[in-house]
Amino acid sequence: MKAAVLREQGKPRPYVETQPLAIEEVDLDGPAEGEILVEIAAAGLCHSDLSTIEGIRPRPIPAVLGHEAAGIVRVVGPGVSELKVDDHVVMVFVMSCGVCPDCHGGRPNLCGSSIAAKAKGELVAGGRRLHLAGTDINHAAGISCFAEYAVVDQRSVVKVPDDVPLEDAAVFGCAVITGVGAVLNTAGVPEGASVAVFGLGGVGLNAVMAGAIAGAHPLIAVDVHDEKLALACSLGASHAIHAGSPTALDDIKDLTGGGVQFAFDMAGTVKALEMAYACLRTGGVLTSAGLAPADAEFALKPYEMVSRELRVQGSYMGSCTPSHDLPKYLDYYRQGRLPVDRLRSGTLGLDEINLGFDRLSDGQVVRQILKP
Ligand SMILES: NC(=O)c1ccc[n+]([C@@H]2O[C@H](COP(=O)([O-])OP(=O)(O)OC[C@H]3O[C@@H](n4cnc5c(N)ncnc54)[C@H](O)[C@@H]3O)[C@@H](O)[C@H]2O)c1
Ligand SMILES: [Zn+2]
Ligand SMILES: [Zn+2]
């Protein structure tokens, strides 16, 4: 099958010229015990893939990237009982083993087995199903969906009803679960709370839509791109603030009588994280789903944090249990409260993938959908 293979991290831009992702004919093993083979119908280009290409987080390479996708089950391996051929599925980037201390402790999104396999570039059962000229190719997040097909653990997918277009379903696997989950699960924003969302990509705009679902007010959207601020307002934000404005912080404080109760960093930069922390009111909570470079540091004054009772927390995969939360989020989508199709910035073929990452890096697009 055809797949986009990353052989070297940190290649310079423009990617259309340096081609960090090479379209190769690779071999894919059939599914082992507990695994399925999925034909990929649609895959989203997420900033986490871009960060892997940039090399700001070291990952095992060569690898087939991609962790946000939907597709159709074509082959089920031995021991698979809950899924059958022709089922439509969405992929999730942390599968839950159900037996490790994290899964047992009610934190399936932090499953230790899944995270250990991901760090090695393997599937959770061990080993790799992808090969090129006799060499093993690493998996990305147990998924590797920038390809025509993927072999994944059965616990890496959630079934979706057949009437949901697969290009919409795909973004539920990362942008939706991360952005909506951060607001509704990790932070648990109550009705009427003041919220500011920093970074309006696929993740941040889902956080904005979730803020509207929660009934947040004011619901302030912050980015450095005017088109994204306008889009956020049309998706439910009550106010838009340009992060580059010298009065941005004062403006947020003015809108909220001194600061927000809940701030979200969905940009993945220390600058956004610092600004999100600085705009908290006393008793406020900063939730970050943004993934800054692995060696970045974020400084805060402990005295201020304690005396103002500020909280800072990470949010990984929206603190979600996918089998429980995704059907709920699909209901919001059906009700028109989570119009993820409005985040789509065009579709791409596999051979246009490097161009897609140039565009994502430029910041002009939200979710580009790859149709391998
Ligand atoms: N925690 C998780 O589970 C998880 C899951 C998926 C993605 N992520 C991370 O979330 C982040 C967002 O992902 P995405 O795909 O939406 O990215 P994206 O590139 O589509 O969006 C990021 C947005 O942040 C904006 N931005 C940059 N600097 C800013 C600043 N100082 N203030 C305000 N906005 C600023 C950009 O203009 C852009 O619109 C990335 O760091 C990604 O790696 C985390
Ligand atoms: Zn992602
Ligand atoms: Zn586990």
mmCIF file of N, CA and C in Angstrom, residues 145-190:
data_model
loop_
_atom_site.group_PDB
_atom_site.id
_atom_site.type_symbol
_atom_site.label_atom_id
_atom_site.label_comp_id
_atom_site.label_asym_id
_atom_site.label_seq_id
_atom_site.Cartn_x
_atom_site.Cartn_y
_atom_site.Cartn_z
ATOM 1 N N CYS A 145 -2.048 6.664 10.244
ATOM 2 C CA CYS A 145 -3.154 6.723 9.275
ATOM 3 C C CYS A 145 -2.849 7.541 8.030
ATOM 4 N N PHE A 146 -1.627 8.070 7.859
ATOM 5 C CA PHE A 146 -1.300 8.734 6.593
ATOM 6 C C PHE A 146 -0.897 7.640 5.600
ATOM 7 N N ALA A 147 -1.864 6.794 5.302
ATOM 8 C CA ALA A 147 -1.639 5.601 4.508
ATOM 9 C C ALA A 147 -2.991 5.106 4.002
ATOM 10 N N GLU A 148 -2.945 4.194 3.045
ATOM 11 C CA GLU A 148 -4.217 3.680 2.515
ATOM 12 C C GLU A 148 -4.927 2.777 3.519
ATOM 13 N N TYR A 149 -4.128 2.060 4.331
ATOM 14 C CA TYR A 149 -4.696 1.139 5.332
ATOM 15 C C TYR A 149 -3.901 1.256 6.628
ATOM 16 N N ALA A 150 -4.506 0.816 7.724
ATOM 17 C CA ALA A 150 -3.778 0.741 8.993
ATOM 18 C C ALA A 150 -4.209 -0.520 9.726
ATOM 19 N N VAL A 151 -3.239 -1.178 10.362
ATOM 20 C CA VAL A 151 -3.554 -2.274 11.282
ATOM 21 C C VAL A 151 -3.407 -1.720 12.689
ATOM 22 N N VAL A 152 -4.476 -1.810 13.463
ATOM 23 C CA VAL A 152 -4.492 -1.214 14.801
ATOM 24 C C VAL A 152 -5.109 -2.192 15.797
ATOM 25 N N ASP A 153 -4.823 -1.970 17.066
ATOM 26 C CA ASP A 153 -5.481 -2.737 18.112
ATOM 27 C C ASP A 153 -6.986 -2.415 18.094
ATOM 28 N N GLN A 154 -7.806 -3.406 18.382
ATOM 29 C CA GLN A 154 -9.263 -3.167 18.357
ATOM 30 C C GLN A 154 -9.689 -2.084 19.364
ATOM 31 N N ARG A 155 -8.858 -1.892 20.406
ATOM 32 C CA ARG A 155 -9.197 -0.871 21.406
ATOM 33 C C ARG A 155 -8.756 0.530 20.972
ATOM 34 N N SER A 156 -8.137 0.642 19.785
ATOM 35 C CA SER A 156 -7.747 1.958 19.253
ATOM 36 C C SER A 156 -8.857 2.582 18.417
ATOM 37 N N VAL A 157 -10.025 1.945 18.370
ATOM 38 C CA VAL A 157 -11.111 2.510 17.560
ATOM 39 C C VAL A 157 -12.421 2.536 18.349
ATOM 40 N N VAL A 158 -13.296 3.443 17.925
ATOM 41 C CA VAL A 158 -14.670 3.489 18.439
ATOM 42 C C VAL A 158 -15.569 3.441 17.213
ATOM 43 N N LYS A 159 -16.615 2.633 17.282
ATOM 44 C CA LYS A 159 -17.553 2.519 16.153
ATOM 45 C C LYS A 159 -18.325 3.823 15.978
ATOM 46 N N VAL A 160 -18.554 4.216 14.713
ATOM 47 C CA VAL A 160 -19.413 5.385 14.458
ATOM 48 C C VAL A 160 -20.559 4.951 13.555
ATOM 49 N N PRO A 161 -21.737 5.557 13.735
ATOM 50 C CA PRO A 161 -22.868 5.199 12.877
ATOM 51 C C PRO A 161 -22.545 5.465 11.407
ATOM 52 N N ASP A 162 -23.083 4.622 10.521
ATOM 53 C CA ASP A 162 -22.755 4.696 9.092
ATOM 54 C C ASP A 162 -23.150 6.027 8.441
ATOM 55 N N ASP A 163 -24.120 6.738 9.032
ATOM 56 C CA ASP A 163 -24.583 7.970 8.372
ATOM 57 C C ASP A 163 -23.709 9.192 8.694
ATOM 58 N N VAL A 164 -22.715 9.042 9.543
ATOM 59 C CA VAL A 164 -21.814 10.176 9.816
ATOM 60 C C VAL A 164 -20.741 10.188 8.726
ATOM 61 N N PRO A 165 -20.634 11.288 7.956
ATOM 62 C CA PRO A 165 -19.600 11.315 6.909
ATOM 63 C C PRO A 165 -18.221 11.074 7.533
ATOM 64 N N LEU A 166 -17.431 10.221 6.890
ATOM 65 C CA LEU A 166 -16.159 9.829 7.503
ATOM 66 C C LEU A 166 -15.181 11.001 7.606
ATOM 67 N N GLU A 167 -15.305 12.001 6.712
ATOM 68 C CA GLU A 167 -14.394 13.151 6.837
ATOM 69 C C GLU A 167 -14.754 14.008 8.064
ATOM 70 N N ASP A 168 -15.999 13.943 8.511
ATOM 71 C CA ASP A 168 -16.351 14.598 9.780
ATOM 72 C C ASP A 168 -15.952 13.712 10.956
ATOM 73 N N ALA A 169 -16.209 12.416 10.829
ATOM 74 C CA ALA A 169 -15.891 11.488 11.926
ATOM 75 C C ALA A 169 -14.408 11.545 12.289
ATOM 76 N N ALA A 170 -13.533 11.705 11.259
ATOM 77 C CA ALA A 170 -12.085 11.643 11.496
ATOM 78 C C ALA A 170 -11.642 12.596 12.605
ATOM 79 N N VAL A 171 -12.138 13.831 12.575
ATOM 80 C CA VAL A 171 -11.627 14.843 13.514
ATOM 81 C C VAL A 171 -12.076 14.597 14.965
ATOM 82 N N PHE A 172 -13.061 13.702 15.132
ATOM 83 C CA PHE A 172 -13.469 13.366 16.495
ATOM 84 C C PHE A 172 -12.347 12.660 17.254
ATOM 85 N N GLY A 173 -11.455 11.972 16.488
ATOM 86 C CA GLY A 173 -10.408 11.176 17.118
ATOM 87 C C GLY A 173 -9.322 11.986 17.793
ATOM 88 N N CYS A 174 -9.128 13.244 17.356
ATOM 89 C CA CYS A 174 -8.122 14.052 18.062
ATOM 90 C C CYS A 174 -8.646 15.455 18.373
ATOM 91 N N ALA A 175 -8.937 16.269 17.332
ATOM 92 C CA ALA A 175 -9.306 17.663 17.600
ATOM 93 C C ALA A 175 -10.528 17.770 18.510
ATOM 94 N N VAL A 176 -11.555 16.963 18.247
ATOM 95 C CA VAL A 176 -12.783 17.059 19.043
ATOM 96 C C VAL A 176 -12.565 16.512 20.452
ATOM 97 N N ILE A 177 -12.032 15.287 20.509
ATOM 98 C CA ILE A 177 -11.895 14.648 21.826
ATOM 99 C C ILE A 177 -10.991 15.505 22.724
ATOM 100 N N THR A 178 -9.965 16.127 22.128
ATOM 101 C CA THR A 178 -9.018 16.929 22.908
ATOM 102 C C THR A 178 -9.630 18.269 23.319
ATOM 103 N N GLY A 179 -10.203 18.972 22.352
ATOM 104 C CA GLY A 179 -10.712 20.312 22.630
ATOM 105 C C GLY A 179 -11.981 20.304 23.467
ATOM 106 N N VAL A 180 -12.918 19.449 23.090
ATOM 107 C CA VAL A 180 -14.191 19.389 23.833
ATOM 108 C C VAL A 180 -13.943 18.773 25.212
ATOM 109 N N GLY A 181 -13.138 17.696 25.235
ATOM 110 C CA GLY A 181 -12.855 17.037 26.514
ATOM 111 C C GLY A 181 -12.157 17.952 27.501
ATOM 112 N N ALA A 182 -11.251 18.802 27.014
ATOM 113 C CA ALA A 182 -10.530 19.713 27.930
ATOM 114 C C ALA A 182 -11.507 20.622 28.662
ATOM 115 N N VAL A 183 -12.529 21.083 27.933
ATOM 116 C CA VAL A 183 -13.499 22.026 28.519
ATOM 117 C C VAL A 183 -14.514 21.308 29.413
ATOM 118 N N LEU A 184 -15.080 20.205 28.872
ATOM 119 C CA LEU A 184 -16.180 19.552 29.596
ATOM 120 C C LEU A 184 -15.684 18.578 30.659
ATOM 121 N N ASN A 185 -14.547 17.897 30.396
ATOM 122 C CA ASN A 185 -14.044 16.904 31.355
ATOM 123 C C ASN A 185 -12.954 17.475 32.262
ATOM 124 N N THR A 186 -11.829 17.849 31.649
ATOM 125 C CA THR A 186 -10.665 18.239 32.465
ATOM 126 C C THR A 186 -11.002 19.450 33.327
ATOM 127 N N ALA A 187 -11.525 20.506 32.697
ATOM 128 C CA ALA A 187 -11.833 21.722 33.460
ATOM 129 C C ALA A 187 -13.239 21.666 34.067
ATOM 130 N N GLY A 188 -14.161 20.991 33.406
ATOM 131 C CA GLY A 188 -15.545 20.946 33.903
ATOM 132 C C GLY A 188 -16.156 22.335 34.019
ATOM 133 N N VAL A 189 -16.095 23.098 32.938
ATOM 134 C CA VAL A 189 -16.596 24.492 32.960
ATOM 135 C C VAL A 189 -18.096 24.514 33.256
ATOM 136 N N PRO A 190 -18.522 25.212 34.313
ATOM 137 C CA PRO A 190 -19.967 25.287 34.595
ATOM 138 C C PRO A 190 -20.644 26.423 33.821
#
